[in-house]
PDB file of C-alpha atoms in Angstrom:
ATOM      1  CA  MET A 125      -0.010  -0.035  -0.011  1.00 55.00           C
ATOM      2  CA  ARG A 126       2.776   2.391   0.914  1.00 62.00           C
ATOM      3  CA  TYR A 127       4.621   1.773  -2.380  1.00 66.00           C
ATOM      4  CA  SER A 128       1.500   2.517  -4.436  1.00 77.00           C
ATOM      5  CA  LYS A 129       0.900   5.751  -2.525  1.00 79.00           C
ATOM      6  CA  GLY A 130       4.428   6.855  -3.315  1.00 80.00           C
ATOM      7  CA  VAL A 131       4.027   5.986  -7.000  1.00 88.00           C
ATOM      8  CA  GLU A 132       0.782   7.958  -6.998  1.00 91.00           C
ATOM      9  CA  THR A 133       2.423  10.947  -5.306  1.00 91.00           C
ATOM     10  CA  ARG A 134       5.296  10.932  -7.776  1.00 94.00           C
ATOM     11  CA  GLY A 135       2.931  10.628 -10.666  1.00 95.00           C
ATOM     12  CA  ASN A 136       0.864  13.570  -9.353  1.00 95.00           C
ATOM     13  CA  ILE A 137       4.056  15.709  -9.182  1.00 96.00           C
ATOM     14  CA  ILE A 138       5.006  14.828 -12.697  1.00 97.00           C
ATOM     15  CA  ARG A 139       1.467  15.499 -14.010  1.00 97.00           C
ATOM     16  CA  ALA A 140       1.262  18.826 -12.201  1.00 97.00           C
ATOM     17  CA  ALA A 141       4.720  19.880 -13.455  1.00 97.00           C
ATOM     18  CA  THR A 142       3.888  18.913 -16.976  1.00 97.00           C
ATOM     19  CA  GLU A 143       0.723  20.985 -16.949  1.00 97.00           C
ATOM     20  CA  LEU A 144       2.463  24.011 -15.467  1.00 97.00           C
ATOM     21  CA  PHE A 145       5.501  23.780 -17.715  1.00 96.00           C
ATOM     22  CA  TYR A 146       3.076  23.675 -20.763  1.00 95.00           C
ATOM     23  CA  GLU A 147       0.785  26.370 -19.444  1.00 95.00           C
ATOM     24  CA  ILE A 148       3.183  29.013 -18.103  1.00 94.00           C
ATOM     25  CA  GLY A 149       6.628  27.684 -19.138  1.00 91.00           C
ATOM     26  CA  TYR A 150       9.447  25.994 -17.432  1.00 92.00           C
ATOM     27  CA  ARG A 151      11.127  29.116 -16.205  1.00 90.00           C
ATOM     28  CA  ALA A 152       8.018  30.728 -14.800  1.00 94.00           C
ATOM     29  CA  THR A 153       7.041  27.584 -12.923  1.00 96.00           C
ATOM     30  CA  THR A 154       8.142  27.259  -9.325  1.00 96.00           C
ATOM     31  CA  VAL A 155       8.586  24.237  -7.139  1.00 96.00           C
ATOM     32  CA  ARG A 156       5.965  25.618  -4.850  1.00 96.00           C
ATOM     33  CA  GLN A 157       3.431  25.892  -7.669  1.00 97.00           C
ATOM     34  CA  ILE A 158       4.123  22.257  -8.695  1.00 97.00           C
ATOM     35  CA  SER A 159       3.645  21.160  -5.052  1.00 96.00           C
ATOM     36  CA  GLU A 160       0.368  23.128  -4.753  1.00 96.00           C
ATOM     37  CA  ARG A 161      -0.987  21.752  -8.088  1.00 97.00           C
ATOM     38  CA  ALA A 162       0.060  18.135  -7.093  1.00 96.00           C
ATOM     39  CA  ASN A 163      -1.670  18.586  -3.747  1.00 95.00           C
ATOM     40  CA  THR A 164       1.470  17.680  -1.826  1.00 94.00           C
ATOM     41  CA  ASN A 165       3.843  19.515   0.473  1.00 91.00           C
ATOM     42  CA  LEU A 166       7.270  20.883  -0.380  1.00 90.00           C
ATOM     43  CA  GLY A 167       8.976  18.289   1.748  1.00 89.00           C
ATOM     44  CA  LEU A 168       7.544  15.437  -0.378  1.00 87.00           C
ATOM     45  CA  MET A 169       8.625  17.389  -3.493  1.00 89.00           C
ATOM     46  CA  LYS A 170      12.134  17.349  -2.310  1.00 90.00           C
ATOM     47  CA  TYR A 171      11.868  13.669  -1.339  1.00 92.00           C
ATOM     48  CA  TYR A 172      11.001  12.715  -4.894  1.00 94.00           C
ATOM     49  CA  PHE A 173      13.001  15.284  -6.839  1.00 94.00           C
ATOM     50  CA  ASN A 174      16.117  17.267  -5.902  1.00 92.00           C
ATOM     51  CA  ASN A 175      14.952  20.322  -7.866  1.00 92.00           C
ATOM     52  CA  LYS A 176      12.823  21.591 -10.673  1.00 94.00           C
ATOM     53  CA  ALA A 177      15.418  20.697 -13.264  1.00 92.00           C
ATOM     54  CA  GLU A 178      15.125  17.052 -12.151  1.00 93.00           C
ATOM     55  CA  VAL A 179      11.353  17.199 -12.550  1.00 95.00           C
ATOM     56  CA  ALA A 180      11.784  18.667 -16.072  1.00 94.00           C
ATOM     57  CA  GLN A 181      14.161  15.869 -17.011  1.00 91.00           C
ATOM     58  CA  THR A 182      11.587  13.324 -15.907  1.00 93.00           C
ATOM     59  CA  VAL A 183       8.911  15.058 -18.017  1.00 94.00           C
ATOM     60  CA  TYR A 184      11.263  15.187 -21.031  1.00 90.00           C
ATOM     61  CA  ARG A 185      12.151  11.471 -20.437  1.00 86.00           C
ATOM     62  CA  LYS A 186       8.455  10.590 -20.503  1.00 90.00           C
ATOM     63  CA  VAL A 187       7.991  12.238 -23.864  1.00 89.00           C
ATOM     64  CA  ARG A 188      11.073  10.504 -25.273  1.00 81.00           C
ATOM     65  CA  ASP A 189       9.878   7.149 -23.938  1.00 81.00           C
ATOM     66  CA  GLY A 190       6.637   7.823 -25.739  1.00 83.00           C
ATOM     67  CA  PHE A 191       8.506   8.175 -29.008  1.00 79.00           C
ATOM     68  CA  ASP A 192      10.346   4.899 -28.263  1.00 73.00           C
ATOM     69  CA  GLY A 193       7.031   3.279 -27.649  1.00 75.00           C
ATOM     70  CA  LEU A 194       5.701   4.435 -30.996  1.00 74.00           C
ATOM     71  CA  ILE A 195       8.834   3.208 -32.747  1.00 72.00           C
ATOM     72  CA  ASP A 196       8.696  -0.130 -30.963  1.00 71.00           C
ATOM     73  CA  THR A 197       5.104  -0.770 -32.035  1.00 73.00           C
ATOM     74  CA  ALA A 198       5.762   0.132 -35.639  1.00 68.00           C
ATOM     75  CA  ASP A 199       7.057  -2.588 -37.886  1.00 64.00           C
ATOM     76  CA  LEU A 200      10.162  -0.707 -38.911  1.00 60.00           C
ATOM     77  CA  ARG A 201      13.522  -2.267 -39.569  1.00 58.00           C
ATOM     78  CA  PRO A 202      15.816   0.699 -40.207  1.00 56.00           C
ATOM     79  CA  ASP A 203      19.395   0.869 -38.851  1.00 59.00           C
ATOM     80  CA  THR A 204      20.432   2.489 -35.596  1.00 58.00           C
ATOM     81  CA  ALA A 205      20.954   5.940 -37.007  1.00 63.00           C
ATOM     82  CA  ASP A 206      17.625   5.856 -38.848  1.00 69.00           C
ATOM     83  CA  MET A 207      15.782   4.893 -35.605  1.00 71.00           C
ATOM     84  CA  PHE A 208      17.357   7.746 -33.735  1.00 71.00           C
ATOM     85  CA  LEU A 209      16.772  10.229 -36.540  1.00 74.00           C
ATOM     86  CA  PHE A 210      13.181   9.149 -36.778  1.00 77.00           C
ATOM     87  CA  SER A 211      12.795   9.675 -33.055  1.00 77.00           C
ATOM     88  CA  SER A 212      14.413  13.097 -33.351  1.00 79.00           C
ATOM     89  CA  ALA A 213      12.089  13.985 -36.245  1.00 82.00           C
ATOM     90  CA  LEU A 214       9.073  13.084 -34.136  1.00 84.00           C
ATOM     91  CA  GLU A 215      10.334  15.295 -31.306  1.00 85.00           C
ATOM     92  CA  LEU A 216      11.069  18.206 -33.689  1.00 87.00           C
ATOM     93  CA  TYR A 217       7.576  17.822 -35.188  1.00 89.00           C
ATOM     94  CA  LEU A 218       6.043  17.933 -31.678  1.00 90.00           C
ATOM     95  CA  CYS A 219       8.119  21.022 -30.790  1.00 88.00           C
ATOM     96  CA  LEU A 220       6.902  22.834 -33.911  1.00 87.00           C
ATOM     97  CA  GLU A 221       3.233  21.677 -33.816  1.00 90.00           C
ATOM     98  CA  SER A 222       2.627  22.043 -30.030  1.00 90.00           C
ATOM     99  CA  ARG A 223       3.582  25.536 -28.823  1.00 87.00           C
ATOM    100  CA  PRO A 224       3.389  24.467 -25.152  1.00 90.00           C
ATOM    101  CA  TYR A 225       5.844  21.601 -25.733  1.00 91.00           C
ATOM    102  CA  GLY A 226       7.993  23.755 -28.057  1.00 89.00           C
ATOM    103  CA  ARG A 227       8.346  26.389 -25.369  1.00 88.00           C
ATOM    104  CA  PHE A 228       9.077  23.700 -22.725  1.00 91.00           C
ATOM    105  CA  TYR A 229      11.764  22.083 -24.910  1.00 89.00           C
ATOM    106  CA  TYR A 230      13.293  25.455 -25.897  1.00 88.00           C
ATOM    107  CA  GLU A 231      13.500  26.619 -22.333  1.00 89.00           C
ATOM    108  CA  ILE A 232      14.991  23.387 -20.896  1.00 89.00           C
ATOM    109  CA  SER A 233      17.415  23.096 -23.679  1.00 84.00           C
ATOM    110  CA  GLY A 234      19.025  26.365 -22.475  1.00 81.00           C
ATOM    111  CA  GLU A 235      19.497  25.053 -18.924  1.00 83.00           C
ATOM    112  CA  THR A 236      22.990  23.614 -18.513  1.00 82.00           C
ATOM    113  CA  ALA A 237      22.043  20.859 -16.034  1.00 78.00           C
ATOM    114  CA  VAL A 238      18.979  19.843 -18.085  1.00 76.00           C
ATOM    115  CA  ARG A 239      20.811  20.147 -21.369  1.00 77.00           C
ATOM    116  CA  ALA A 240      23.464  17.672 -20.080  1.00 79.00           C
ATOM    117  CA  ARG A 241      20.775  15.288 -19.036  1.00 75.00           C
ATOM    118  CA  ILE A 242      18.974  15.573 -22.413  1.00 72.00           C
ATOM    119  CA  GLU A 243      22.238  14.691 -24.147  1.00 75.00           C
ATOM    120  CA  GLY A 244      22.512  11.674 -21.814  1.00 76.00           C
ATOM    121  CA  ILE A 245      18.961  10.622 -22.676  1.00 70.00           C
ATOM    122  CA  ILE A 246      19.750  10.979 -26.363  1.00 71.00           C
ATOM    123  CA  THR A 247      22.849   8.868 -25.959  1.00 73.00           C
ATOM    124  CA  ASP A 248      20.879   6.214 -24.060  1.00 74.00           C
ATOM    125  CA  VAL A 249      18.302   6.072 -26.867  1.00 68.00           C
ATOM    126  CA  LEU A 250      21.013   5.771 -29.522  1.00 70.00           C
ATOM    127  CA  MET A 251      22.766   2.980 -27.559  1.00 73.00           C
ATOM    128  CA  LYS A 252      19.365   1.193 -27.095  1.00 71.00           C
ATOM    129  CA  TYR A 253      18.866   1.066 -30.790  1.00 65.00           C
ATOM    130  CA  ALA A 254      22.417  -0.032 -31.414  1.00 68.00           C
ATOM    131  CA  LEU A 255      22.198  -2.850 -28.830  1.00 70.00           C
ATOM    132  CA  ALA A 256      18.905  -4.037 -30.248  1.00 67.00           C
ATOM    133  CA  LYS A 257      20.643  -4.522 -33.549  1.00 66.00           C
ATOM    134  CA  GLY A 258      23.637  -6.090 -31.867  1.00 67.00           C
ATOM    135  CA  THR A 259      26.018  -3.409 -33.118  1.00 67.00           C
ATOM    136  CA  SER A 260      27.882  -0.435 -31.751  1.00 67.00           C
ATOM    137  CA  PRO A 261      27.258   2.943 -33.368  1.00 64.00           C
ATOM    138  CA  ASP A 262      30.242   4.198 -35.314  1.00 66.00           C
ATOM    139  CA  SER A 263      31.701   7.682 -34.701  1.00 68.00           C
ATOM    140  CA  TYR A 264      29.890   9.093 -37.703  1.00 64.00           C
ATOM    141  CA  VAL A 265      26.441   7.996 -36.386  1.00 66.00           C
ATOM    142  CA  ILE A 266      27.311   9.373 -32.928  1.00 69.00           C
ATOM    143  CA  LEU A 267      28.442  12.722 -34.473  1.00 72.00           C
ATOM    144  CA  ALA A 268      25.331  12.873 -36.715  1.00 70.00           C
ATOM    145  CA  CYS A 269      22.915  12.209 -33.781  1.00 70.00           C
ATOM    146  CA  THR A 270      24.714  14.583 -31.429  1.00 73.00           C
ATOM    147  CA  SER A 271      24.625  17.294 -34.072  1.00 75.00           C
ATOM    148  CA  ILE A 272      20.896  16.854 -34.540  1.00 74.00           C
ATOM    149  CA  ALA A 273      20.408  17.171 -30.763  1.00 74.00           C
ATOM    150  CA  ALA A 274      22.604  20.325 -30.734  1.00 76.00           C
ATOM    151  CA  ILE A 275      20.796  22.117 -33.489  1.00 81.00           C
ATOM    152  CA  LYS A 276      17.240  21.204 -32.565  1.00 82.00           C
ATOM    153  CA  PRO A 277      16.773  24.095 -30.013  1.00 82.00           C
ATOM    154  CA  ALA A 278      18.052  26.570 -32.640  1.00 81.00           C
ATOM    155  CA  ILE A 279      15.565  25.166 -35.242  1.00 83.00           C
ATOM    156  CA  VAL A 280      12.692  25.419 -32.714  1.00 83.00           C
ATOM    157  CA  GLY A 281      13.749  28.973 -31.857  1.00 80.00           C
ATOM    158  CA  TYR A 282      14.061  30.012 -35.505  1.00 79.00           C
ATOM    159  CA  VAL A 283      10.785  28.607 -36.677  1.00 76.00           C
ATOM    160  CA  THR A 284       8.951  30.120 -33.758  1.00 71.00           C
ATOM    161  CA  GLY A 285      10.644  33.473 -34.097  1.00 72.00           C
ATOM    162  CA  CYS A 286      12.801  33.313 -30.952  1.00 69.00           C
ATOM    163  CA  PRO A 287      16.226  34.821 -31.623  1.00 59.00           C
ATOM    164  CA  PRO A 288      19.272  32.692 -30.822  1.00 55.00           C
ATOM    165  CA  GLY A 289      20.428  33.044 -27.214  1.00 53.00           C
ATOM    166  CA  ARG A 290      17.192  34.580 -25.887  1.00 53.00           C
ATOM    167  CA  ALA A 291      17.030  33.667 -22.263  1.00 49.00           C
ATOM    168  CA  ILE A 292      13.326  33.700 -21.957  1.00 49.00           C
ATOM    169  CA  PRO A 293      11.102  33.285 -24.998  1.00 51.00           C
ATOM    170  CA  THR A 294       8.433  35.889 -25.406  1.00 53.00           C
ATOM    171  CA  GLN A 295       4.732  35.084 -26.055  1.00 53.00           C
ATOM    172  CA  GLU A 296       5.187  36.404 -29.622  1.00 54.00           C
ATOM    173  CA  CYS A 297       7.841  33.797 -30.466  1.00 55.00           C
ATOM    174  CA  LEU A 298       6.247  30.908 -28.593  1.00 52.00           C
TER     175      LEU A 298
END
């Protein structure tokens, strides 16, 4: 019983954070707001997540896992790079078609700690596809996939009208 309550509380925190990140943006959201929306206290927030960036990483990972689920259910047989590029294309499409997600992605991609974790998630996804095929990605594939990950925030910013390096996107650009 205790375990299921913890899973429920953690899920409520992630749901509340996702809603707030999409509604008002990652930067404008506070841990206190997440706690209030999740109907939990700040102490429990800190028990499940060290900080807001960790919550954002979890939200991002959930989205990436959703892409993996779509790819896994499709009857596709492309190579490792193609699987990763397909996954990246799905994410870019979501960024450009969903302003709330696009803003969330754009904002977290500018946070050093979150950016490092996103790169780790991307590497994990790439390695997952490589291991599934029983291969190891060569340096060209790693470079190509890392390059895609590096330019995606700039593409999202450009298409939505956010100038490069803008710390906080405005409503006009997102």
